[in-house]
XYZ file of C-alpha atoms in Angstrom:
470
model
C 95.946 89.225 172.028
C 93.785 88.188 169.122
C 90.195 86.917 169.568
C 87.546 85.638 167.242
C 84.757 87.807 165.857
C 81.370 87.486 167.981
C 78.712 85.262 166.309
C 74.988 85.867 165.950
C 72.742 82.962 165.996
C 72.402 82.060 162.437
C 69.171 82.124 160.466
C 68.191 79.145 158.435
C 67.337 81.616 155.690
C 63.571 80.654 155.311
C 61.698 81.730 152.224
C 59.809 85.028 152.529
C 56.435 84.883 153.720
C 53.912 84.064 151.155
C 52.264 87.032 149.626
C 55.125 89.439 150.756
C 56.333 91.566 147.775
C 59.630 93.362 147.283
C 60.723 96.074 144.836
C 58.889 96.144 141.417
C 56.170 93.935 142.815
C 58.301 90.817 142.799
C 58.097 88.307 145.734
C 60.299 89.438 148.537
C 63.771 87.886 149.185
C 64.369 86.257 152.580
C 66.414 88.757 154.751
C 70.145 88.735 154.828
C 71.664 87.467 158.128
C 75.083 88.789 159.139
C 77.586 86.655 161.260
C 78.110 89.682 163.563
C 77.673 93.378 163.361
C 79.745 96.541 164.384
C 77.629 96.955 167.378
C 78.594 93.573 168.681
C 82.356 94.395 168.137
C 81.927 97.708 170.047
C 80.275 95.626 172.802
C 83.368 93.496 173.355
C 85.321 94.685 176.312
C 83.022 97.692 176.754
C 82.054 96.963 180.271
C 78.419 97.874 179.478
C 79.368 101.384 178.030
C 76.560 102.522 175.538
C 77.316 101.964 171.844
C 78.875 104.957 170.108
C 77.091 106.851 167.312
C 78.298 106.472 163.718
C 78.164 109.778 161.977
C 78.847 109.614 158.324
C 79.241 112.689 156.067
C 80.519 113.412 152.659
C 84.221 113.816 152.102
C 85.479 117.137 153.372
C 86.200 118.506 149.880
C 82.559 118.712 149.227
C 81.734 120.551 152.317
C 80.833 124.177 152.264
C 82.995 124.684 155.382
C 86.106 123.736 153.479
C 88.599 126.611 153.597
C 92.051 127.706 154.491
C 90.987 128.049 158.107
C 90.155 124.366 158.516
C 92.332 122.477 161.053
C 91.611 119.055 159.338
C 92.553 119.312 155.690
C 92.564 116.412 153.114
C 94.085 116.021 149.585
C 92.324 113.270 147.921
C 93.259 113.758 144.409
C 96.380 114.752 142.459
C 95.903 117.067 139.491
C 95.121 115.408 136.195
C 94.903 111.985 137.739
C 91.291 111.488 136.803
C 88.690 112.835 134.363
C 86.484 115.501 135.837
C 83.648 114.345 138.025
C 80.197 115.936 137.685
C 78.431 117.367 140.596
C 75.649 114.793 140.375
C 78.256 111.950 140.375
C 80.208 113.465 143.396
C 76.958 113.596 145.324
C 76.047 109.980 144.385
C 79.340 108.776 145.414
C 78.992 110.332 148.840
C 75.531 108.914 149.323
C 76.896 105.482 148.234
C 79.748 105.648 150.845
C 77.267 106.368 153.601
C 75.379 103.140 152.901
C 78.430 100.932 152.250
C 80.187 101.931 155.331
C 77.018 101.545 157.415
C 75.861 98.253 156.018
C 77.077 96.121 158.850
C 76.819 98.636 161.681
C 73.880 96.574 163.428
C 71.696 97.938 166.150
C 73.742 101.181 166.806
C 72.783 104.710 166.184
C 73.712 105.877 162.763
C 73.467 109.469 161.574
C 73.957 110.281 157.945
C 74.557 113.874 157.002
C 72.952 114.577 153.554
C 72.160 118.262 152.664
C 70.178 117.183 149.790
C 67.841 114.749 151.934
C 68.009 112.209 149.291
C 65.567 109.275 149.544
C 67.692 106.224 148.318
C 66.103 102.775 148.669
C 67.729 101.845 152.055
C 70.280 98.769 151.611
C 69.730 97.997 155.244
C 65.988 96.965 154.569
C 67.315 93.670 153.287
C 68.977 92.849 156.478
C 67.185 91.001 159.483
C 65.287 93.476 161.354
C 67.374 93.032 164.561
C 70.560 93.763 162.474
C 69.443 97.183 160.982
C 70.881 100.239 162.278
C 68.921 102.843 164.015
C 69.345 105.290 161.069
C 68.656 108.981 160.957
C 69.313 111.255 157.931
C 69.821 114.970 158.719
C 70.182 117.896 156.525
C 72.427 119.983 158.824
C 74.345 119.290 162.169
C 71.728 121.561 163.984
C 69.515 118.479 163.696
C 71.985 115.968 165.224
C 70.874 114.484 168.554
C 72.962 112.098 170.564
C 71.855 109.594 173.197
C 72.999 110.405 176.696
C 76.477 109.272 177.181
C 77.048 108.502 173.509
C 80.168 109.449 171.804
C 80.476 109.543 167.987
C 82.700 107.546 165.688
C 83.748 108.884 162.115
C 85.513 107.631 159.296
C 87.756 110.674 159.219
C 87.847 113.555 161.528
C 86.490 116.912 160.342
C 86.255 120.460 161.726
C 82.399 120.691 161.601
C 82.039 117.530 163.952
C 85.109 118.290 166.172
C 82.755 120.041 168.778
C 80.922 116.753 169.468
C 82.243 114.074 172.000
C 84.288 111.699 170.176
C 85.221 108.062 170.994
C 88.830 108.800 169.589
C 90.274 112.181 170.100
C 90.033 113.792 166.669
C 93.554 115.081 166.485
C 94.783 111.639 167.396
C 92.600 110.059 164.925
C 93.956 112.560 162.207
C 97.542 111.771 162.965
C 96.825 107.948 163.048
C 95.359 108.427 159.431
C 98.433 110.096 158.133
C 101.025 108.682 155.892
C 103.568 110.620 158.085
C 102.252 108.964 161.218
C 102.776 105.448 159.625
C 106.481 106.300 158.527
C 107.079 107.439 162.076
C 105.132 104.635 163.910
C 107.900 102.108 164.481
C 105.688 99.588 162.855
C 107.229 97.255 160.197
C 106.972 99.510 157.071
C 109.036 100.045 154.031
C 111.789 102.634 154.359
C 110.451 106.101 154.017
C 111.519 109.839 153.725
C 109.277 112.189 155.319
C 109.319 115.772 153.835
C 107.987 118.262 156.526
C 106.860 121.782 155.717
C 109.282 124.428 157.186
C 107.098 127.243 156.128
C 105.375 129.066 159.101
C 101.687 129.823 158.827
C 102.010 133.449 158.860
C 104.120 133.397 155.711
C 101.676 131.280 153.716
C 100.215 134.380 151.884
C 103.606 135.549 150.736
C 103.968 134.380 147.131
C 107.884 134.442 147.466
C 107.984 132.512 150.701
C 105.385 130.050 149.403
C 107.251 129.137 145.997
C 110.602 128.982 147.865
C 109.206 126.404 150.217
C 107.571 124.402 147.287
C 110.842 124.582 145.401
C 112.759 123.237 148.512
C 110.370 120.244 148.796
C 110.575 119.609 145.037
C 114.380 119.430 145.190
C 114.217 116.815 148.001
C 111.777 114.862 145.606
C 114.564 115.143 142.936
C 117.055 113.454 145.359
C 115.105 110.506 146.270
C 116.374 107.101 145.082
C 114.451 105.378 142.497
C 111.906 103.634 142.589
C 109.679 105.073 145.197
C 106.053 105.880 145.895
C 105.083 109.502 146.527
C 102.152 109.982 149.039
C 100.316 112.939 150.041
C 100.039 113.010 153.842
C 96.104 112.810 154.235
C 94.535 110.698 151.420
C 93.055 107.286 151.132
C 91.701 104.760 148.552
C 94.680 104.943 146.461
C 94.026 108.626 145.759
C 96.929 111.026 146.521
C 99.610 108.361 145.561
C 102.064 108.297 142.582
C 104.523 105.388 141.791
C 107.762 106.723 140.567
C 109.850 103.942 138.665
C 112.049 106.133 136.357
C 113.145 109.767 135.510
C 110.114 110.116 133.306
C 107.814 109.422 136.253
C 109.859 111.619 138.416
C 109.477 114.510 136.122
C 105.860 113.887 135.903
C 105.613 113.700 139.730
C 107.412 116.979 140.000
C 105.231 118.639 137.424
C 102.080 117.449 139.454
C 103.398 118.630 142.800
C 104.480 122.000 141.235
C 100.773 122.653 140.631
C 99.613 121.260 143.811
C 102.001 122.364 146.513
C 101.301 126.137 146.380
C 97.557 125.408 146.943
C 98.305 122.916 149.716
C 100.695 125.172 151.579
C 98.047 127.887 151.726
C 95.953 125.495 153.984
C 98.606 125.763 156.753
C 97.310 127.640 159.751
C 98.158 127.957 163.513
C 95.398 125.384 164.202
C 97.000 122.573 162.224
C 100.555 123.435 161.648
C 101.601 120.911 164.531
C 99.622 117.977 162.591
C 101.814 118.473 159.521
C 98.785 118.323 157.052
C 101.080 119.050 153.998
C 103.982 116.888 154.499
C 104.963 114.400 151.752
C 106.172 110.871 152.354
C 108.441 109.046 149.778
C 108.203 105.341 150.468
C 110.477 102.815 148.965
C 108.831 100.934 146.165
C 108.692 97.227 147.164
C 107.747 94.332 144.830
C 105.671 91.329 146.196
C 102.134 90.220 146.907
C 99.858 92.473 148.940
C 96.737 91.902 150.905
C 94.264 94.104 152.634
C 93.417 93.237 156.233
C 90.495 94.399 158.141
C 90.157 93.892 162.123
C 88.808 95.627 165.007
C 90.583 96.983 168.175
C 88.553 96.462 171.523
C 88.790 99.063 174.270
C 91.248 96.508 175.957
C 93.582 96.355 172.875
C 92.296 92.871 171.590
C 92.613 92.267 167.922
C 89.556 90.824 166.253
C 90.249 89.455 162.856
C 87.468 90.372 160.198
C 88.705 89.551 156.637
C 91.798 89.398 154.581
C 91.244 90.349 151.008
C 92.853 91.308 147.667
C 92.198 94.849 146.368
C 91.229 96.051 142.927
C 92.066 99.530 141.440
C 90.986 101.334 138.416
C 93.221 102.699 135.730
C 93.988 105.858 137.901
C 95.027 103.810 140.732
C 91.977 104.335 142.783
C 90.132 101.758 144.786
C 87.600 100.028 142.664
C 86.797 96.884 144.670
C 88.219 93.622 146.251
C 88.079 90.065 146.495
C 88.208 87.201 149.300
C 88.362 83.447 149.467
C 86.688 82.336 152.548
C 88.321 78.785 152.782
C 91.593 80.661 152.907
C 90.883 82.837 155.807
C 92.122 80.706 158.565
C 95.534 80.389 157.035
C 95.619 84.131 156.145
C 94.657 84.811 159.802
C 97.669 82.837 161.096
C 99.903 84.133 158.566
C 99.374 87.839 159.399
C 98.403 87.628 163.078
C 101.856 89.077 164.457
C 101.638 92.048 162.154
C 98.076 92.546 162.978
C 98.768 92.311 166.585
C 101.542 94.955 166.193
C 99.221 97.277 164.487
C 96.512 96.743 167.173
C 98.914 97.481 170.075
C 100.049 100.482 168.335
C 96.543 101.773 167.789
C 95.454 101.017 171.334
C 98.472 102.801 173.002
C 97.474 105.848 171.059
C 93.874 105.549 172.328
C 92.219 104.270 169.304
C 89.127 101.651 169.499
C 87.108 100.731 166.499
C 87.531 99.100 163.053
C 90.702 99.389 161.195
C 92.673 98.021 158.342
C 96.250 97.533 157.228
C 97.607 96.861 153.678
C 100.333 94.323 153.856
C 102.987 93.639 151.365
C 105.491 90.530 151.619
C 108.947 90.868 150.168
C 111.102 88.128 148.693
C 112.464 87.254 152.034
C 109.075 86.596 153.539
C 108.972 89.845 155.671
C 105.630 91.507 156.071
C 105.588 95.278 155.445
C 102.634 97.446 156.436
C 102.326 99.923 153.557
C 99.148 101.653 154.691
C 97.164 102.115 157.955
C 93.489 102.985 157.962
C 92.029 103.640 161.385
C 88.508 103.431 160.236
C 85.995 100.896 158.766
C 87.364 99.739 155.301
C 85.559 99.213 152.144
C 85.897 95.335 152.365
C 85.075 95.136 156.030
C 81.540 93.793 155.321
C 82.842 90.660 153.749
C 83.634 89.389 157.040
C 80.013 89.624 158.548
C 78.735 88.292 155.290
C 80.725 85.130 155.447
C 77.955 82.807 156.647
C 75.620 84.175 154.091
C 77.778 83.185 151.129
C 79.313 79.964 152.709
C 76.010 78.393 153.747
C 75.209 78.623 150.025
C 78.416 76.977 148.842
C 79.807 80.289 147.772
C 83.493 80.433 148.644
C 84.724 83.315 146.697
C 83.273 86.872 146.850
C 84.078 90.215 144.933
C 82.907 93.567 146.032
C 82.528 95.963 143.035
C 82.003 99.636 142.790
C 80.161 100.608 139.592
C 78.207 103.402 137.819
C 74.994 102.517 136.016
C 72.509 104.385 133.932
C 69.175 103.179 135.307
C 67.379 102.501 138.604
C 68.063 99.901 141.262
C 64.558 98.208 140.422
C 65.550 97.770 136.762
C 68.903 96.290 137.767
C 67.444 94.080 140.424
C 64.819 92.828 137.844
C 67.771 91.975 135.562
C 69.527 90.005 138.212
C 66.411 88.670 140.165
C 67.635 85.072 140.358
C 71.128 85.844 141.502
C 69.767 88.012 144.315
C 67.291 85.636 145.324
C 69.866 82.870 145.415
C 72.018 84.899 147.624
C 74.828 85.284 144.984
C 74.424 89.053 144.503
C 73.996 91.422 147.520
C 73.718 95.237 146.786
C 75.066 96.858 149.808
C 74.714 100.463 148.688
C 72.873 102.141 145.822
C 72.249 105.838 145.018
C 70.101 107.270 142.167
C 69.595 110.548 140.574
C 66.406 110.587 138.796
C 66.882 113.603 136.377
C 70.106 112.193 134.969
C 69.187 108.505 135.493
C 72.511 108.072 136.946
C 73.297 105.443 139.666
C 76.195 104.600 141.906
C 76.405 101.116 143.437
C 78.427 98.925 145.473
C 77.537 95.152 144.922
C 79.036 91.986 146.398
C 79.143 88.864 143.985
C 79.642 85.416 145.360
C 80.458 82.284 143.665
C 82.062 78.699 144.280
C 85.434 80.074 143.267
C 87.254 83.102 142.022
C 86.970 81.974 138.291
C 83.212 81.740 138.600
C 82.974 84.944 140.486
C 84.845 86.879 137.839
C 82.477 85.333 135.245
C 79.410 86.847 137.131
C 81.290 90.265 137.803
C 81.694 90.349 133.921
C 78.065 89.817 133.422
C 77.263 92.787 135.551
C 79.791 94.866 133.690
C 78.280 93.743 130.262
C 74.783 94.703 131.566
C 76.258 98.073 132.669
C 77.415 98.641 129.043
C 74.080 97.301 127.633
C 71.949 99.792 129.607
C 74.474 102.629 129.080
C 76.970 104.320 131.324
C 77.177 108.044 131.824
């Protein structure tokens, strides 16, 4: 059963109190009021249970614990798919992720694991005080303290958090996050071929066995009918995915996987072999319009619609933003209600409760196919709680953009002071490195229609080029 998102008594957005100052000595902007928060969603059907603690951490690849002994392994990038990223940029990206995923958490405990203990200007400070998360930043897990009876929720399960009480069993969460899991779910998905690993963990250090297994998997890739999409089993945001349209693409995919597979297979061990971390999925390539739908699964298995948006990807095929039109949400909710309900019931049967997202493609016959399933908070999720903020200002179209700047947040906000003050531009995350002057940011831009939104997005991009981009 689908239900509406909870609502919060709306603020009339009064002007900030006289004499109050914000960053850079400028008059403070009135606080942002969310329509609802993650805390309110978790409270639905909770029977009075305490809210979970949202623990966010850098991607596993950046963890000092990452090793061949890990149970939960991930493969976020394909070799040669993107220019090398500096250590500074990688750290900033992790800090920005922590802010953007927690932006709409509300009054629930939030713990951000940041070994560097960076002091970014908190994006939560611009929210109404009663909607700001109870945030703690820690440098190591030894400092983590949970409220009595609280369980943690995470974006993805990891070894170094697995000893803590989880709202969703970590192994179940890991399998639900996998491309293999979706292909075998019984949900309406494109036809897919799953290539499982036959190599036993005790043979992973044998070069001959390793190459024999990699060759077998590559041969199956050679046999797949064109066109198709090659997906690594544990990846997200468009990373770990290759579209194969022709024989030239197939040759490229085989070359990439020839480099990657031996290293992947060495991550197999007795703790994760049953989780199939190194499986490959070859999904039939479909043509048609695609949308990203964010929703919430309550403890009783009710689906709460949040937002339906388009996604934007960069030249490497990685997620770079998304757009939504608020006046179309009722129609989109009705159009995709059945497939959202199917995904909700599937997740609920497996014991999942919390935010989730599905990417849906519609073929020529009008059939909806789930091409990706994300049992976690999505990058566009907060566009739902921000609906009232923009609509009350006559701003029907929004775009969330992920950008890199040279310069501080204060300088950026001074350049776009009017747009921020008018509520057209909301910075949901910003991380800055003073020595390099490098900043990573996630910004939501609102306008009366998509064309006007695109114009304001262009202005932000022109500003980025004007101040310099590292």
